Short mmCIF file of C-alpha atoms and ligand atoms in Angstrom, two decimals:
data_model
loop_
_atom_site.label_atom_id
_atom_site.label_comp_id
_atom_site.label_asym_id
_atom_site.label_seq_id
_atom_site.Cartn_x
_atom_site.Cartn_y
_atom_site.Cartn_z
CA MET A 1080 120.88 116.87 127.23
CA SER A 1081 118.57 116.58 124.17
CA VAL A 1082 118.37 119.20 121.45
CA HIS A 1083 114.82 119.90 120.03
CA ALA A 1084 114.27 121.13 116.64
CA VAL A 1085 112.57 124.51 116.64
CA THR A 1086 110.36 123.67 113.56
CA LYS A 1087 108.86 120.36 113.25
CA ARG A 1088 109.57 118.79 109.90
CA LEU A 1089 106.84 116.79 108.14
CA THR A 1090 107.51 113.06 107.96
CA ALA A 1091 106.59 110.24 105.64
CA PRO A 1092 103.87 109.10 107.94
CA ASP A 1093 102.49 112.83 107.96
CA ILE A 1094 102.22 112.57 104.14
CA ARG A 1095 100.79 109.12 104.23
CA ALA A 1096 98.02 110.29 106.50
CA ARG A 1097 96.95 112.91 103.94
CA LYS A 1098 95.19 110.23 101.83
CA ASN A 1099 91.84 111.59 100.79
CA GLY A 1100 92.60 114.79 102.88
CA GLU A 1101 94.17 118.26 102.15
CA PRO A 1102 95.96 118.01 98.78
CA ILE A 1103 99.77 117.50 99.09
CA VAL A 1104 101.73 120.30 97.51
CA ALA A 1105 105.11 119.05 96.22
CA LEU A 1106 107.90 120.51 94.06
CA THR A 1107 111.23 119.40 92.94
CA SER A 1108 114.26 121.31 94.41
CA TYR A 1109 117.95 120.99 93.88
CA HIS A 1110 119.51 123.86 95.85
CA ALA A 1111 119.47 125.50 99.19
CA HIS A 1112 118.08 128.96 98.40
CA THR A 1113 115.10 127.94 96.35
CA ALA A 1114 114.40 125.22 98.85
CA ALA A 1115 114.09 127.89 101.62
CA ILE A 1116 111.64 129.87 99.56
CA ALA A 1117 109.53 126.83 98.47
CA ASP A 1118 109.66 125.48 102.03
CA LYS A 1119 107.08 128.19 103.28
CA TYR A 1120 104.44 126.91 100.85
CA VAL A 1121 105.01 123.15 100.10
CA ASP A 1122 104.71 119.92 102.06
CA LEU A 1123 107.25 117.88 100.21
CA LEU A 1124 110.47 118.82 98.27
CA LEU A 1125 111.77 116.12 95.95
CA VAL A 1126 115.52 116.19 95.06
CA GLY A 1127 114.64 114.69 91.65
CA ASP A 1128 117.26 113.09 89.33
CA SER A 1129 115.62 115.44 86.74
CA LEU A 1130 118.39 117.72 87.99
CA GLY A 1131 120.66 115.91 85.44
CA MET A 1132 118.56 117.47 82.64
CA VAL A 1133 117.59 120.65 84.33
CA MET A 1134 120.85 121.61 86.03
CA TYR A 1135 123.40 119.90 84.04
CA GLY A 1136 121.90 119.76 80.51
CA PHE A 1137 121.92 115.94 79.98
CA GLU A 1138 119.33 114.60 77.56
CA THR A 1139 118.05 112.07 80.05
CA THR A 1140 118.34 111.35 83.79
CA LEU A 1141 120.52 108.25 83.17
CA PRO A 1142 123.90 109.76 83.66
CA VAL A 1143 123.20 111.12 87.08
CA PRO A 1144 125.53 109.64 89.79
CA LEU A 1145 124.64 108.89 93.41
CA GLU A 1146 127.14 111.41 94.50
CA LEU A 1147 125.52 114.30 92.68
CA MET A 1148 122.05 113.29 94.30
CA ILE A 1149 123.85 113.44 97.68
CA MET A 1150 125.49 116.88 97.23
CA HIS A 1151 122.11 118.40 96.13
CA GLY A 1152 120.14 116.49 98.77
CA ARG A 1153 122.36 118.08 101.42
CA ALA A 1154 121.76 121.54 99.93
CA VAL A 1155 117.96 121.05 99.98
CA THR A 1156 117.88 119.71 103.57
CA ARG A 1157 119.99 122.74 104.78
CA GLY A 1158 117.64 125.17 102.95
CA ALA A 1159 114.27 123.60 103.93
CA LYS A 1160 113.26 123.21 107.57
CA ARG A 1161 109.56 122.18 107.34
CA SER A 1162 108.95 120.16 104.29
CA LEU A 1163 109.62 116.40 103.97
CA VAL A 1164 112.74 116.16 101.77
CA VAL A 1165 112.70 113.13 99.48
CA VAL A 1166 115.83 112.16 97.44
CA ASP A 1167 115.55 110.31 94.23
CA MET A 1168 117.74 107.11 93.83
CA PRO A 1169 119.48 107.47 90.48
CA PHE A 1170 119.51 104.83 87.64
CA GLY A 1171 121.75 101.95 88.60
CA SER A 1172 121.78 102.67 92.30
CA TYR A 1173 118.94 100.24 93.42
CA GLU A 1174 117.66 97.98 90.71
CA GLU A 1175 120.16 95.12 91.17
CA SER A 1176 118.91 93.77 94.53
CA PRO A 1177 117.31 94.88 97.70
CA ALA A 1178 120.68 94.76 99.46
CA GLN A 1179 122.19 97.09 96.84
CA ALA A 1180 119.22 99.46 97.24
CA PHE A 1181 119.54 99.41 101.06
CA ARG A 1182 123.27 100.15 100.90
CA ASN A 1183 122.89 103.09 98.68
CA ALA A 1184 119.56 104.45 100.27
CA ALA A 1185 121.05 104.23 103.79
CA ARG A 1186 124.05 106.25 102.40
CA VAL A 1187 121.67 108.90 101.04
CA MET A 1188 119.68 109.06 104.32
CA LYS A 1189 122.84 109.40 106.42
CA GLU A 1190 124.68 111.93 104.24
CA THR A 1191 121.78 114.13 103.31
CA GLU A 1192 119.47 113.78 106.37
CA CYS A 1193 116.46 113.53 104.14
CA GLY A 1194 113.33 111.88 105.32
CA ALA A 1195 112.70 109.43 102.48
CA ILE A 1196 113.91 108.14 99.14
CA LYS A 1197 112.09 107.61 95.84
CA ILE A 1198 112.52 104.72 93.44
CA GLU A 1199 111.07 104.21 89.98
CA GLY A 1200 109.08 100.94 89.10
CA GLY A 1201 105.94 99.14 90.10
CA ALA A 1202 105.45 95.49 90.80
CA ARG A 1203 109.08 94.64 89.88
CA MET A 1204 110.29 96.83 92.78
CA ALA A 1205 107.87 95.57 95.34
CA GLU A 1206 110.47 93.33 97.18
CA THR A 1207 112.82 96.31 97.23
CA ILE A 1208 110.20 98.60 98.58
CA LYS A 1209 109.38 96.12 101.45
CA PHE A 1210 112.95 95.50 102.24
CA LEU A 1211 113.70 99.23 102.66
CA SER A 1212 110.44 100.10 104.46
CA ASP A 1213 111.10 97.19 106.91
CA ARG A 1214 114.59 98.50 107.66
CA GLY A 1215 113.79 102.24 108.46
CA ILE A 1216 113.83 103.75 104.89
CA PRO A 1217 110.43 105.32 103.89
CA VAL A 1218 110.04 104.78 100.01
CA MET A 1219 107.99 106.93 97.64
CA ALA A 1220 107.21 104.77 94.63
CA HIS A 1221 106.96 106.12 90.97
CA ILE A 1222 104.90 104.57 88.20
CA GLY A 1223 103.51 105.37 84.93
CA MET A 1224 106.01 107.10 82.66
CA THR A 1225 109.24 106.32 84.52
CA PRO A 1226 112.10 108.50 82.95
CA GLN A 1227 114.90 105.97 83.87
CA SER A 1228 113.15 103.45 81.57
CA ILE A 1229 113.18 105.95 78.58
CA ASN A 1230 115.38 103.45 76.50
CA VAL A 1231 112.69 100.80 76.93
CA TYR A 1232 109.72 103.11 76.02
CA GLY A 1233 111.64 104.76 73.16
CA GLY A 1234 110.89 108.20 74.47
CA PHE A 1235 108.99 110.22 77.12
CA LYS A 1236 105.58 108.58 76.42
CA THR A 1237 102.22 109.05 78.17
CA GLN A 1238 101.15 105.79 79.68
CA GLY A 1239 97.58 104.30 79.90
CA ARG A 1240 95.97 105.92 76.88
CA LEU A 1241 94.85 102.49 75.68
CA ARG A 1242 92.46 100.84 78.13
CA ASP A 1243 94.12 97.41 77.56
CA GLN A 1244 97.28 98.90 79.18
CA TRP A 1245 95.39 99.75 82.42
CA ALA A 1246 95.39 96.46 84.18
CA LEU A 1247 99.25 96.28 84.52
CA ILE A 1248 99.63 99.89 85.66
CA GLU A 1249 96.70 99.40 88.28
CA GLU A 1250 98.53 96.31 89.47
CA ASP A 1251 101.80 98.31 89.82
CA ALA A 1252 99.89 100.90 91.97
CA ARG A 1253 98.19 98.24 94.15
CA VAL A 1254 101.46 96.20 94.56
CA VAL A 1255 103.76 99.29 95.63
CA SER A 1256 101.00 100.31 98.13
CA GLU A 1257 100.83 96.87 99.68
CA ALA A 1258 104.65 96.58 99.73
CA GLY A 1259 104.73 99.54 102.11
CA ALA A 1260 105.40 102.70 99.98
CA PHE A 1261 104.17 105.76 101.81
CA SER A 1262 103.08 107.45 98.59
CA VAL A 1263 103.32 106.95 94.82
CA VAL A 1264 104.14 109.39 92.07
CA LEU A 1265 101.86 108.89 88.96
CA GLU A 1266 103.70 110.37 86.06
CA ALA A 1267 102.15 111.07 82.44
CA LEU A 1268 99.25 108.80 82.99
CA ALA A 1269 95.85 109.03 81.20
CA GLU A 1270 93.59 111.19 83.49
CA PRO A 1271 90.88 108.68 84.15
CA LEU A 1272 93.31 105.94 84.96
CA ALA A 1273 95.10 108.19 87.51
CA ALA A 1274 91.76 109.16 88.96
CA LYS A 1275 90.78 105.42 89.17
CA ILE A 1276 94.02 104.43 90.83
CA THR A 1277 93.74 107.30 93.34
CA LYS A 1278 90.27 106.00 94.31
CA THR A 1279 91.33 102.39 94.70
CA ILE A 1280 94.75 102.44 96.55
CA ASP A 1281 95.35 103.24 100.23
CA ILE A 1282 98.29 105.48 99.87
CA PRO A 1283 98.45 109.18 98.57
CA THR A 1284 98.99 109.54 94.82
CA ILE A 1285 101.10 112.43 93.72
CA GLY A 1286 100.39 113.37 90.17
CA ILE A 1287 102.53 114.93 87.52
CA GLY A 1288 100.73 115.19 84.19
CA ALA A 1289 98.02 112.77 85.62
CA SER A 1290 94.82 114.10 87.22
CA ALA A 1291 93.57 116.82 89.48
CA ALA A 1292 91.90 114.05 91.38
CA CYS A 1293 95.27 112.84 92.72
CA ASP A 1294 96.03 113.34 96.51
CA GLY A 1295 98.70 115.77 95.66
CA GLN A 1296 100.57 117.37 92.68
CA ILE A 1297 104.27 117.78 91.93
CA LEU A 1298 106.15 119.81 89.17
CA VAL A 1299 109.69 120.39 88.28
CA MET A 1300 110.29 123.78 90.01
CA GLU A 1301 112.22 125.34 87.09
CA ASP A 1302 109.33 124.19 84.64
CA MET A 1303 106.54 125.96 86.61
CA LEU A 1304 108.77 129.04 87.16
CA GLY A 1305 109.14 129.59 83.43
CA LEU A 1306 112.79 128.90 83.55
CA SER A 1307 112.99 125.80 81.30
CA PRO A 1308 113.38 126.30 77.51
CA ARG A 1309 110.97 123.30 76.74
CA VAL A 1310 108.34 121.98 79.02
CA PRO A 1311 105.80 119.02 78.68
CA LYS A 1312 102.17 119.87 77.72
CA PHE A 1313 100.91 119.30 81.33
CA VAL A 1314 103.14 122.05 82.80
CA ARG A 1315 101.55 125.29 83.64
CA GLU A 1316 104.01 128.20 83.94
CA PHE A 1317 103.22 130.03 87.12
CA GLY A 1318 106.02 132.58 86.66
CA LYS A 1319 108.30 134.13 83.99
CA VAL A 1320 111.67 133.81 85.86
CA GLY A 1321 113.67 132.98 82.66
CA ALA A 1322 112.53 136.33 81.14
CA ALA A 1323 113.14 138.21 84.41
CA ILE A 1324 116.87 136.67 84.55
CA GLU A 1325 117.41 137.76 80.96
CA GLY A 1326 116.07 141.13 81.52
CA ALA A 1327 118.46 141.61 84.61
CA ILE A 1328 121.46 140.27 82.65
CA LYS A 1329 120.68 142.52 79.65
CA LEU A 1330 120.56 145.68 81.94
CA TYR A 1331 123.76 144.69 83.63
CA ALA A 1332 125.51 144.21 80.30
CA ASP A 1333 124.22 147.51 79.04
CA ASP A 1334 125.37 149.34 82.22
CA VAL A 1335 128.88 147.82 82.07
CA ARG A 1336 129.26 148.71 78.36
CA SER A 1337 128.11 152.39 78.94
CA ARG A 1338 130.38 152.61 82.13
CA GLN A 1339 127.14 153.10 84.32
CA PHE A 1340 128.31 150.38 86.69
CA PRO A 1341 129.68 150.35 89.22
CA MET A 1342 128.03 153.56 90.44
CA PRO A 1343 129.64 155.49 93.30
CA GLU A 1344 127.29 153.75 95.83
CA ASN A 1345 128.73 150.39 94.72
CA THR A 1346 132.29 151.39 95.29
CA TYR A 1347 134.66 151.47 98.26
CA ASP A 1348 136.15 154.86 99.38
CA VAL A 1349 139.61 155.11 100.92
CA LYS A 1350 139.57 155.36 104.78
CA ASP A 1351 141.56 158.31 105.79
O1 KIV B 955 113.17 113.48 88.89
C1 KIV B 955 112.08 114.09 89.12
O2 KIV B 955 112.08 115.29 89.11
C2 KIV B 955 110.88 113.32 89.27
C3 KIV B 955 109.61 114.09 89.31
C4 KIV B 955 109.29 114.57 87.90
C5 KIV B 955 108.43 113.25 89.92
O3 KIV B 955 110.99 112.07 89.34
#
């Protein structure tokens, strides 16, 4: 007897088919409850390795271990029923060889039940993208400013602001597309370059600090909620969740100190 899922989950080919179509709405997500809320409105949830900075307070994404991505990936696939869930491969888990990437990505897919993985890097990762895609692992590529290479850039730096940098970045986009990636994140890229790449490659571009012309957009959920203490220039805060949390905690602290909590309706009576 077969068991049919009640809700159809979006797949990597569904996202791929959105090239030049309805814009793809994507957000990062690291835990089950917010994934369930976002799932009503977005097409794709990325369990980004940015969780190392957002949830764990690291300065960069480099210290994040594979096991942490798997734990958070599981939480998000449990919370979201409709969106495609993509799990980021953390620094050191895929760069060595296509075989290393396959071993770790297969583990991520088995243990989280996500629908795809993401890796950073352009032309240098083409062989790995093809290796994984040919073996059943859909790959989202990530080019432009790739945070795992922060020590090479010397900081989180916008890419492609000088026109003589364009050719290499355009080549990265073309090569990951031809290698079989189902979509590509363009991060912190000069706007006209991101728009040009979107026009010229066959797979959807998902912009973050790139261009409104991209086939979709992604933001770190905590940044757009107004929960992150510092955000990059390209982030628009769509909410004030940090202020709401602080307000609620202050009310609670005031009520405890003035013995207003718990109130009678929050306590248990004796059963006679
Ligand atoms: O780790 C992450 O959250 C990401 C997005 C910013 C694209 O890679």
